[in-house]
């Protein structure tokens, strides 16, 4: 008797640090169980077995920064029933999206002796700017718990239960005193999507926004607080412009304070 | 093999961080090219750091690599602290070493058992390997988790830890928080010693090279976060002199720059180099583990790097236990400082070898120039040289066999191509 076919999983990488797909390998306790529940058809970081599509679920890490990758993501989409982006690069362009405000030709000259040998787009854009995306997992990196929840939900055919509230909510749930109110520490928690477990305030530092903007954030109100703490506008701009600089809510607020970074 | 023209392509070299290509050209029975081609889309970190506050460098550069973020955090801290004339007190230095031990353990074990060992045992991956070697894979995952436990506790999370800053940490752990790590690390130390024995019995290619090894060396400890830059051909320099010794060159087939010595020499970074140059600094159990694995004090067979990594896992576990047992929290999580203008230099030992950072900062504390040299970038040239030396006497062997061993030879270095690379494609051209 043939066992029912397992869902076929593929993991893809675009411009990124590999950290989000590594999160899967860091699920030490669950890794073998996950591998039992799906057919890992393509996961070059972990396996030299590379099976052709179509795939039931594609996890996509990284942003689109070259003409070649702009073509490649179309192919990934065409072969995938569900396409899920994992992490800040794939969902918001990543740290490399800082180039979107600058002259990339100048950047090539800074880094490379022969900029003419380098093929790269002027922008770093999220996957959703190019193809339809079914789910997005935030974070730099993604949280392991969310990644496992997503895979479990997709395997069970239900909608993943992923928080859309703010980091503040997780901070309260964790019982951490508000670093912004109690200590005057600059914190992006009020405008940042939950998912990390509010780690930074628990370690006595402000949230630096690596999960990107929450739904309906109010960064203008937060900025007033941060300016009142004595942050200058350029520093405020940099605060919003890190790993999710190209997410509109963060990018626009940064632009309002520091138009020429 | 008598055919005159032959081309073989493997679309992507698996089980490395990031992607690139290998090109071998064989013409009339002679090897004419052996190139490791790196096509990772550039992310321009050295450019995007310009205009950023120097205190942001650790969090930003950590994002260069998801597999060794601690190395980036540590090298950038070292460089900015050098610039500001900051030295951290012993409790902070010890905690940094503990954090680095965590990364060495999880990164080395990931590489040894999940990326490299499948080559030697003939599996496509660790998951398939687990069907027949379940205990070994489960043991490896548990040792790896013990390492990640350190990084998660001390750093806040395993990948891109959040608790590191210039001058120290945001929050110091209490002794009570560290204590629960102890039992699992003690178990992992015994398990790592045992797991090394079957690896020592693997069938390694008979291949040795006369490398120029380069690593850090410290007065009293096996190098991780500090030390001078030393080499097997006798250099002994402060890290600030790194640029006098190694310079980078842009080669057309790689977006990752190549490094050479002033005399054009190729150097070898990583576990083999650290071990050869610091054998006298091994912990007692690490030295015993090396002996039990049949390793001499200098290992020149790169295929045995899997064993040297295992010795370093034992060392990191032993060090982690010592540091936890001896830990007394200091008065402050971080040394206070004000940024100042100047240039600072920092290097630490990433699992894959020396990771060098240099920053120039203006009066306003903003970075005006940054240089970052990842170990894989330096090792590219030595990887290509290994391939040439390995392939030349073996040209008569079937392509499939040659290809398999070339991939293993690349994985000897655990190359972390995501620091700059994209698509590793193996082409063998026979003409």
XYZ file of C-alpha atoms in Angstrom:
692
model
C 0.000 0.000 0.000
C 1.373 3.363 -0.927
C 1.574 5.961 1.776
C -0.182 9.221 0.866
C 2.219 11.638 -0.793
C 3.755 14.089 1.651
C 3.611 17.813 0.905
C 6.701 18.842 -1.013
C 8.749 21.634 0.574
C 11.313 23.860 -1.159
C 13.558 26.459 0.466
C 14.969 29.262 -1.712
C 17.556 31.923 -1.103
C 17.871 35.378 -2.639
C 20.020 38.261 -1.273
C 20.301 37.498 2.425
C 22.480 36.162 5.224
C 20.999 32.603 5.304
C 19.845 33.195 8.890
C 16.130 32.582 8.316
C 16.567 29.210 6.626
C 19.157 28.392 9.264
C 16.357 28.899 11.798
C 14.863 25.707 10.427
C 18.095 23.805 11.089
C 18.194 25.401 14.534
C 14.914 23.624 15.389
C 17.035 20.844 16.880
C 14.159 19.198 18.753
C 11.676 19.365 15.905
C 13.876 19.021 12.825
C 13.528 15.263 12.346
C 9.770 15.452 12.984
C 9.400 18.212 10.394
C 11.460 16.182 7.950
C 9.097 13.291 8.623
C 5.992 15.346 7.896
C 7.086 16.774 4.561
C 9.197 15.763 1.625
C 12.120 18.159 1.599
C 12.384 18.378 -2.172
C 14.769 21.326 -2.346
C 16.856 22.814 0.451
C 20.360 23.399 -0.931
C 21.731 24.684 2.363
C 20.924 21.347 4.002
C 20.822 18.750 1.245
C 22.536 17.918 -2.016
C 19.359 16.154 -3.166
C 17.550 18.661 -5.350
C 14.275 17.470 -6.818
C 12.379 19.308 -9.534
C 9.063 21.094 -8.846
C 6.198 21.600 -8.534
C 6.318 22.237 -4.792
C 3.435 22.477 -2.331
C 5.166 25.051 -0.143
C 8.094 27.297 -1.023
C 9.848 29.163 1.758
C 11.648 32.149 0.277
C 14.473 33.968 2.038
C 16.134 37.138 0.763
C 15.335 40.160 -1.370
C 15.476 40.842 -5.105
C 18.664 42.726 -5.987
C 19.752 41.452 -9.408
C 18.094 41.175 -12.816
C 18.703 37.427 -12.695
C 16.900 37.095 -9.355
C 14.009 39.187 -10.679
C 13.532 36.475 -13.315
C 14.193 33.601 -10.930
C 11.438 34.572 -8.473
C 8.883 34.289 -11.296
C 10.032 30.736 -11.851
C 9.828 29.953 -8.125
C 6.270 31.325 -8.047
C 5.240 29.288 -11.071
C 6.441 26.082 -9.433
C 4.891 26.725 -6.007
C 1.350 26.146 -4.785
C 1.977 28.282 -1.686
C 4.766 30.823 -1.462
C 5.801 32.023 1.983
C 8.420 34.702 2.545
C 10.610 34.246 5.594
C 12.290 37.212 7.218
C 12.924 40.910 6.853
C 14.839 40.670 3.548
C 12.067 38.757 1.776
C 9.221 40.775 3.283
C 10.760 44.280 3.343
C 13.994 44.268 1.334
C 16.310 43.819 4.317
C 19.272 45.928 5.415
C 20.439 45.967 1.791
C 17.381 48.096 0.917
C 19.275 51.070 2.356
C 20.643 51.341 -1.173
C 17.178 52.418 -2.361
C 17.920 55.901 -0.994
C 21.419 56.084 -2.380
C 23.399 55.895 -5.577
C 24.231 52.230 -5.997
C 26.866 53.025 -8.622
C 28.764 54.965 -5.982
C 28.394 52.039 -3.576
C 29.853 49.698 -6.201
C 32.889 51.959 -6.456
C 33.295 51.990 -2.668
C 33.343 48.199 -2.396
C 34.792 46.962 -5.667
C 37.939 47.763 -7.622
C 36.098 46.896 -10.839
C 32.491 48.082 -10.440
C 31.920 47.302 -14.123
C 32.145 43.581 -13.291
C 29.284 43.833 -10.794
C 25.705 43.104 -11.773
C 23.225 44.560 -9.342
C 19.935 46.457 -9.401
C 19.669 49.964 -7.960
C 17.125 48.645 -5.448
C 16.557 45.801 -3.032
C 12.876 44.914 -3.071
C 10.687 42.444 -1.198
C 9.361 39.338 -2.913
C 5.784 40.701 -2.858
C 6.887 43.536 -5.145
C 7.397 40.915 -7.841
C 5.015 37.991 -7.320
C 1.957 37.056 -5.273
C 2.925 35.994 -1.762
C 0.593 33.782 0.290
C 2.046 34.364 3.764
C 4.776 36.515 5.214
C 6.873 35.767 8.261
C 8.589 38.823 9.689
C 11.793 39.183 11.609
C 15.537 39.511 11.267
C 15.633 36.611 11.743
C 12.228 34.898 11.791
C 11.239 33.295 15.059
C 11.552 29.503 15.183
C 8.183 29.212 16.928
C 6.437 31.126 14.149
C 8.210 29.092 11.496
C 7.074 25.823 13.087
C 3.539 27.157 13.575
C 3.426 28.135 9.920
C 4.597 24.724 8.720
C 2.237 22.900 11.090
C -0.715 25.041 9.947
C 0.041 24.585 6.267
C 0.361 20.827 6.752
C -2.977 20.761 8.555
C -4.580 22.952 5.904
C -5.424 25.748 8.335
C -4.469 29.390 8.509
C -1.260 30.061 10.477
C -1.758 31.797 13.793
C 0.817 34.580 13.627
C 0.550 37.690 15.804
C -0.069 41.074 14.202
C -0.078 43.070 17.442
C 2.847 45.125 18.707
C 5.967 44.150 20.632
C 4.447 46.079 23.576
C 1.850 43.361 23.965
C 4.560 40.695 24.273
C 6.454 42.899 26.697
C 3.385 43.130 28.927
C 2.782 39.382 28.652
C 6.379 38.784 29.664
C 6.086 41.141 32.609
C 8.908 43.419 31.470
C 8.800 46.992 32.702
C 8.500 49.475 29.826
C 12.054 50.609 29.013
C 10.738 53.709 27.234
C 8.569 54.923 30.133
C 10.621 53.663 33.068
C 14.142 54.340 31.761
C 13.741 56.732 28.837
C 15.350 54.205 26.519
C 14.465 54.732 22.839
C 12.276 51.801 21.789
C 10.423 50.939 18.573
C 8.221 48.404 20.389
C 4.992 50.420 20.045
C 5.183 50.412 16.238
C 6.865 47.031 15.693
C 5.071 43.771 15.015
C 5.188 41.133 17.720
C 6.791 37.739 17.148
C 10.213 37.852 18.748
C 8.853 37.537 22.293
C 9.957 41.098 23.164
C 13.542 40.003 23.734
C 15.269 43.384 23.645
C 13.406 45.085 26.519
C 13.909 41.911 28.572
C 17.647 42.474 28.040
C 17.440 46.151 29.064
C 17.567 47.608 25.585
C 14.963 49.210 23.360
C 13.363 47.297 20.491
C 15.162 48.097 17.234
C 12.331 47.071 14.984
C 13.694 43.922 13.344
C 10.166 42.543 12.819
C 9.106 45.652 10.896
C 5.964 47.774 11.307
C 2.873 46.338 12.951
C -0.563 46.711 11.394
C -1.772 50.318 11.617
C 1.226 51.719 13.491
C 1.440 55.329 14.638
C 5.128 56.161 14.258
C 4.501 59.943 14.276
C 3.311 59.753 17.886
C 6.265 57.594 18.889
C 8.683 59.959 17.143
C 7.425 62.846 19.282
C 8.317 60.829 22.383
C 11.750 59.971 20.994
C 12.475 63.610 20.097
C 11.400 64.588 23.612
C 13.989 62.140 24.940
C 16.610 64.171 23.127
C 17.142 62.096 19.989
C 18.146 64.252 17.044
C 16.324 63.855 13.752
C 19.184 62.161 11.921
C 19.471 59.574 14.685
C 15.699 59.128 14.568
C 15.941 58.532 10.831
C 18.613 55.906 11.371
C 16.512 54.265 14.089
C 13.735 53.524 11.590
C 16.197 52.757 8.792
C 17.733 49.443 9.679
C 16.550 45.968 8.729
C 13.111 47.094 7.523
C 14.099 50.475 6.076
C 12.003 49.926 2.946
C 8.808 48.971 4.806
C 6.622 52.013 4.042
C 5.602 52.843 7.631
C 9.240 52.920 8.777
C 10.698 54.364 5.589
C 8.192 57.220 5.393
C 8.652 58.175 9.031
C 12.437 58.175 8.627
C 12.079 60.329 5.532
C 9.952 62.854 7.438
C 12.784 63.475 9.893
C 15.869 62.888 7.787
C 15.089 63.407 4.097
C 18.717 63.191 2.942
C 20.359 60.416 4.886
C 39.168 8.413 -19.717
C 39.985 8.837 -23.367
C 37.368 11.356 -24.533
C 38.812 14.644 -25.614
C 35.914 16.971 -24.792
C 33.667 16.613 -21.819
C 31.494 18.979 -19.845
C 29.717 18.136 -16.629
C 27.543 20.513 -14.687
C 26.243 20.306 -11.157
C 23.761 23.109 -10.863
C 24.468 24.051 -7.305
C 26.884 22.964 -4.647
C 24.789 22.058 -1.660
C 25.410 22.142 2.066
C 27.337 25.392 2.159
C 26.155 28.781 3.353
C 25.237 30.745 0.278
C 25.832 29.804 -3.313
C 28.647 29.945 -5.848
C 30.180 28.001 -8.730
C 33.202 25.843 -9.346
C 34.723 25.761 -12.769
C 37.237 23.118 -13.790
C 38.677 23.125 -17.312
C 40.655 20.170 -18.558
C 42.348 20.558 -21.907
C 44.366 17.787 -23.547
C 44.829 15.996 -20.243
C 45.964 19.155 -18.446
C 44.030 21.107 -15.866
C 43.856 24.639 -17.235
C 41.505 26.282 -14.734
C 40.157 25.670 -11.250
C 38.033 28.604 -10.199
C 35.674 29.019 -7.306
C 33.138 31.425 -8.782
C 31.116 33.511 -6.390
C 28.044 35.261 -7.695
C 26.256 36.225 -4.504
C 24.452 39.487 -5.129
C 26.529 42.182 -3.421
C 24.857 43.670 -0.364
C 27.372 46.543 -0.008
C 27.781 46.437 3.762
C 31.005 48.442 3.660
C 29.162 51.178 1.781
C 25.936 51.171 3.784
C 27.909 51.505 7.040
C 29.086 54.953 5.962
C 27.091 57.569 7.825
C 25.949 55.125 10.512
C 26.814 55.688 14.157
C 29.792 53.517 15.112
C 27.690 52.061 17.941
C 25.379 50.546 15.340
C 28.163 48.543 13.667
C 27.703 45.320 15.692
C 23.953 44.934 15.011
C 24.351 45.872 11.358
C 27.363 43.714 10.520
C 25.824 40.716 12.335
C 23.431 40.613 9.369
C 26.262 39.739 7.005
C 26.002 36.151 8.166
C 23.242 34.163 9.833
C 25.551 31.289 10.726
C 28.258 33.268 12.544
C 26.623 36.509 13.744
C 28.570 36.351 17.026
C 31.818 36.601 15.073
C 30.593 39.786 13.391
C 29.365 41.219 16.693
C 32.729 40.473 18.313
C 34.984 41.747 15.510
C 33.064 45.006 15.146
C 33.145 45.577 18.922
C 36.886 44.858 18.935
C 37.509 47.399 16.173
C 35.395 50.222 17.633
C 36.822 49.604 21.111
C 40.329 49.735 19.640
C 39.421 53.061 18.062
C 38.077 54.442 21.344
C 40.913 53.078 23.470
C 38.491 50.966 25.439
C 39.450 47.789 27.240
C 36.793 45.680 28.881
C 37.196 44.178 32.371
C 37.684 40.438 32.841
C 34.054 39.524 33.620
C 32.908 41.050 30.327
C 35.768 39.489 28.368
C 34.890 36.125 29.918
C 31.226 36.436 28.969
C 32.194 37.322 25.427
C 34.338 34.215 25.280
C 31.425 32.170 26.633
C 29.155 33.583 23.918
C 31.784 32.757 21.291
C 32.057 29.201 22.692
C 28.317 28.857 22.061
C 28.722 29.895 18.442
C 31.733 27.632 17.869
C 29.808 24.680 19.262
C 26.614 25.174 17.249
C 28.383 26.221 14.054
C 31.055 23.499 14.120
C 28.537 20.773 14.967
C 26.191 21.956 12.223
C 29.035 21.834 9.762
C 30.574 18.567 10.917
C 27.450 16.443 11.134
C 24.893 18.105 8.886
C 26.946 19.613 6.081
C 30.198 17.636 5.892
C 29.712 14.126 7.309
C 27.053 13.166 4.721
C 29.860 13.409 2.126
C 31.972 10.830 3.903
C 29.093 8.438 4.555
C 27.462 8.854 1.152
C 24.168 10.597 1.968
C 22.610 13.713 0.445
C 21.867 15.182 3.880
C 21.720 14.614 7.633
C 18.028 13.754 7.526
C 18.625 10.805 5.179
C 21.698 9.907 7.217
C 19.486 9.790 10.326
C 17.624 6.760 8.965
C 20.703 4.578 9.464
C 22.689 6.714 11.901
C 19.831 8.006 14.019
C 21.700 8.023 17.312
C 24.619 9.944 15.849
C 22.386 12.592 14.265
C 20.265 12.956 17.410
C 23.414 13.254 19.531
C 24.793 15.896 17.167
C 21.554 17.884 17.281
C 21.630 17.781 21.078
C 25.262 18.977 21.258
C 24.430 21.728 18.788
C 21.464 22.717 20.912
C 23.702 22.960 23.997
C 25.827 25.498 22.090
C 22.755 27.371 20.935
C 21.564 27.393 24.542
C 24.528 29.591 25.469
C 23.920 31.983 22.575
C 20.188 32.169 23.294
C 20.664 32.895 26.987
C 23.563 35.315 26.707
C 22.586 36.826 23.368
C 18.792 36.756 23.629
C 18.356 34.531 20.574
C 20.436 32.094 18.526
C 20.590 34.032 15.271
C 21.442 37.742 15.358
C 21.763 38.016 19.148
C 20.599 41.328 20.591
C 22.488 41.610 23.877
C 25.923 42.667 22.564
C 27.171 46.242 22.394
C 30.378 48.224 22.243
C 31.921 47.998 25.710
C 30.074 44.862 26.769
C 26.468 43.766 27.035
C 23.085 45.371 27.644
C 22.310 43.060 30.537
C 24.537 40.644 32.468
C 23.166 37.203 33.214
C 23.016 36.139 36.841
C 24.863 33.076 38.073
C 21.486 31.444 38.598
C 20.533 32.017 34.956
C 23.750 30.438 33.665
C 23.691 27.467 36.028
C 20.982 25.456 34.218
C 23.160 25.343 31.076
C 25.763 23.393 32.984
C 24.330 19.850 33.009
C 23.615 19.856 29.302
C 27.081 21.213 28.472
C 28.695 18.563 30.679
C 26.684 15.904 28.863
C 27.662 17.448 25.523
C 31.360 17.394 26.435
C 31.295 13.635 27.002
C 29.114 13.124 23.938
C 31.394 15.217 21.711
C 34.450 13.202 22.784
C 32.626 9.973 21.961
C 31.191 11.242 18.671
C 34.664 12.133 17.455
C 35.866 8.521 17.545
C 33.793 7.129 14.653
C 34.723 10.233 12.627
C 38.424 9.492 13.198
C 37.872 6.139 11.491
C 36.496 7.688 8.276
C 38.324 7.050 5.044
C 40.180 10.309 4.348
C 41.841 11.006 1.000
C 45.610 10.795 1.246
C 46.276 14.466 0.552
C 48.447 17.007 2.322
C 49.549 20.505 1.461
C 52.203 22.859 2.798
C 49.860 25.655 3.841
C 50.782 29.046 5.195
C 48.536 29.035 8.247
C 47.311 32.324 9.706
C 45.435 32.683 12.995
C 45.243 34.788 16.105
C 47.435 33.927 19.067
C 46.962 35.060 22.635
C 49.303 34.921 25.646
C 47.238 32.495 27.634
C 44.208 31.187 25.771
C 43.240 29.316 22.634
C 42.267 32.187 20.329
C 38.675 33.344 19.937
C 38.065 37.015 20.616
C 41.541 38.492 20.867
C 45.214 38.047 20.110
C 47.951 38.955 17.670
C 48.028 37.897 14.066
C 50.557 35.097 13.584
C 51.471 32.773 10.748
C 53.320 29.530 10.183
C 55.960 31.470 8.239
C 56.796 33.625 11.193
C 54.776 36.827 11.117
C 53.664 38.114 14.500
C 51.761 41.380 14.136
C 49.211 43.441 15.984
C 45.794 43.280 14.332
C 46.268 46.933 13.317
C 48.916 45.702 10.847
C 46.549 43.286 9.081
C 46.382 45.476 5.975
C 50.165 45.479 5.695
C 50.144 41.699 5.539
C 47.064 40.825 3.475
C 45.589 42.870 0.676
C 42.434 42.287 -1.323
C 42.071 41.960 -5.060
C 39.004 41.912 -7.221
C 38.950 38.944 -9.591
C 36.401 38.759 -12.335
C 34.878 35.399 -11.413
C 33.905 36.370 -7.882
C 31.949 39.091 -6.120
C 33.981 38.177 -3.053
C 37.416 39.798 -3.086
C 40.536 37.595 -2.988
C 43.286 38.192 -0.414
C 47.019 37.742 -0.924
C 50.169 38.545 1.005
C 52.440 41.288 -0.278
C 54.579 38.581 -1.888
C 51.510 37.153 -3.642
C 51.178 34.253 -1.219
C 47.976 32.409 -0.426
C 47.080 31.858 3.216
C 44.874 29.338 4.996
C 42.530 30.464 7.783
C 40.288 28.420 10.045
C 40.414 25.417 12.357
C 43.541 23.807 10.836
C 45.415 27.111 11.165
C 44.230 27.846 14.705
C 45.073 24.330 15.800
C 48.535 24.288 14.198
C 49.508 27.691 15.620
C 47.965 27.224 19.060
C 48.353 23.544 19.842
C 50.039 24.458 23.125
C 46.937 26.427 24.153
C 44.460 23.536 23.854
C 42.520 22.598 26.963
C 43.505 19.236 28.500
C 40.453 17.394 27.210
C 40.745 18.936 23.760
C 44.384 17.809 23.581
C 43.347 14.311 24.680
C 40.531 14.323 22.091
C 43.027 15.239 19.367
C 45.273 12.384 20.463
C 42.378 9.935 20.563
C 41.433 11.013 17.042
C 45.004 10.333 15.897
C 45.789 13.949 15.070
C 49.380 15.233 15.113
C 50.014 18.775 16.407
C 49.925 20.086 12.854
C 47.305 18.736 10.444
C 47.949 19.436 6.762
C 45.239 17.216 5.308
C 42.236 19.543 4.815
C 39.845 16.571 4.714
C 40.699 16.010 8.390
C 39.370 19.455 9.253
C 36.174 17.699 10.368
C 38.232 16.153 13.204
C 39.953 19.413 14.119
C 36.537 21.059 14.346
C 35.550 18.248 16.680
C 38.590 18.984 18.858
C 37.545 22.643 18.945
C 34.023 21.633 19.963
C 35.506 19.746 22.919
C 37.624 22.801 23.740
C 34.660 25.175 23.508
C 32.549 22.931 25.737
C 35.320 22.663 28.320
C 35.879 26.418 28.216
C 32.152 27.110 28.513
C 31.936 24.985 31.650
C 34.999 26.685 33.150
C 33.615 30.145 32.382
C 30.195 29.354 33.817
C 31.706 27.887 36.984
C 33.993 30.873 37.459
C 31.477 33.546 36.558
C 31.030 36.425 38.959
C 28.940 39.253 37.482
C 30.819 42.538 37.257
C 29.490 45.896 38.482
C 28.413 47.091 35.078
C 27.190 45.341 31.910
C 29.210 47.668 29.672
C 32.105 50.089 29.961
C 30.925 53.624 29.297
C 32.610 55.504 26.460
C 32.176 58.339 24.016
C 32.875 57.778 20.329
C 35.873 59.659 19.009
C 37.486 60.256 15.655
C 40.064 57.827 14.338
C 40.600 54.406 12.852
C 40.153 51.143 14.754
C 41.088 47.570 13.948
C 39.536 44.350 15.195
C 39.893 40.667 14.443
C 38.426 37.600 16.080
C 38.302 33.917 15.221
C 35.019 33.121 13.494
C 34.446 29.352 13.278
C 35.791 29.576 9.693
C 38.835 31.698 10.570
C 40.065 35.230 11.178
C 37.359 37.863 10.633
C 38.858 41.342 10.240
C 37.062 44.693 10.626
C 38.465 48.191 10.233
C 36.465 51.382 10.782
C 37.263 55.041 10.412
C 34.985 57.295 12.436
C 34.554 61.079 12.361
C 34.244 63.577 15.229
C 30.465 63.052 15.183
C 30.813 59.306 15.859
C 29.639 58.423 12.364
C 31.505 55.873 10.271
C 33.265 57.328 7.230
C 34.960 54.156 6.007
C 34.618 50.443 6.761
C 36.518 47.399 5.663
C 35.386 43.872 6.470
C 37.244 40.751 5.363
C 35.380 37.484 5.898
C 37.475 34.323 6.278
C 35.863 32.614 3.296
C 36.970 35.485 1.142
C 40.590 34.937 2.204
C 40.274 31.161 1.842
C 38.951 31.308 -1.727
C 42.452 31.256 -3.151
C 43.553 28.337 -1.001
C 40.389 26.418 -1.923
C 41.220 26.915 -5.596
C 44.800 25.796 -4.969
C 43.573 22.675 -3.137
C 41.322 21.819 -6.057
C 44.180 22.195 -8.525
C 46.480 20.040 -6.448
C 43.812 17.464 -5.856
C 42.461 17.261 -9.379
C 45.757 17.265 -11.304
C 46.974 13.804 -10.250
C 43.420 12.449 -10.480
C 42.408 13.520 -13.964
C 42.077 9.879 -14.995
C 39.275 9.310 -12.498
C 35.642 9.374 -13.643
C 33.991 12.793 -13.552
C 31.378 11.726 -11.016
C 34.076 10.635 -8.597
C 36.127 13.743 -9.217
C 33.113 15.957 -8.771
C 32.116 14.319 -5.484
C 35.549 14.731 -3.991
C 35.835 18.323 -5.225
C 32.612 19.161 -3.443
C 33.934 17.538 -0.281
C 37.182 19.483 -0.697
C 35.235 22.739 -0.852
C 33.194 21.747 2.182
C 36.466 21.107 4.060
C 36.498 24.870 4.460
C 32.866 25.159 5.518
C 32.821 28.106 3.145
C 30.313 30.722 4.149
C 29.515 32.158 0.782
C 26.499 34.163 1.960
C 29.028 36.653 3.256
C 29.174 37.424 -0.466
C 28.165 34.609 -2.784
C 25.333 33.261 -4.805
C 25.470 30.263 -7.075
C 27.956 27.446 -6.774
C 27.837 25.607 -10.040
C 30.358 22.918 -10.858
C 31.423 22.655 -14.453
C 34.027 20.195 -15.637
C 35.166 20.937 -19.138
C 37.338 18.340 -20.777
C 38.832 19.281 -24.094
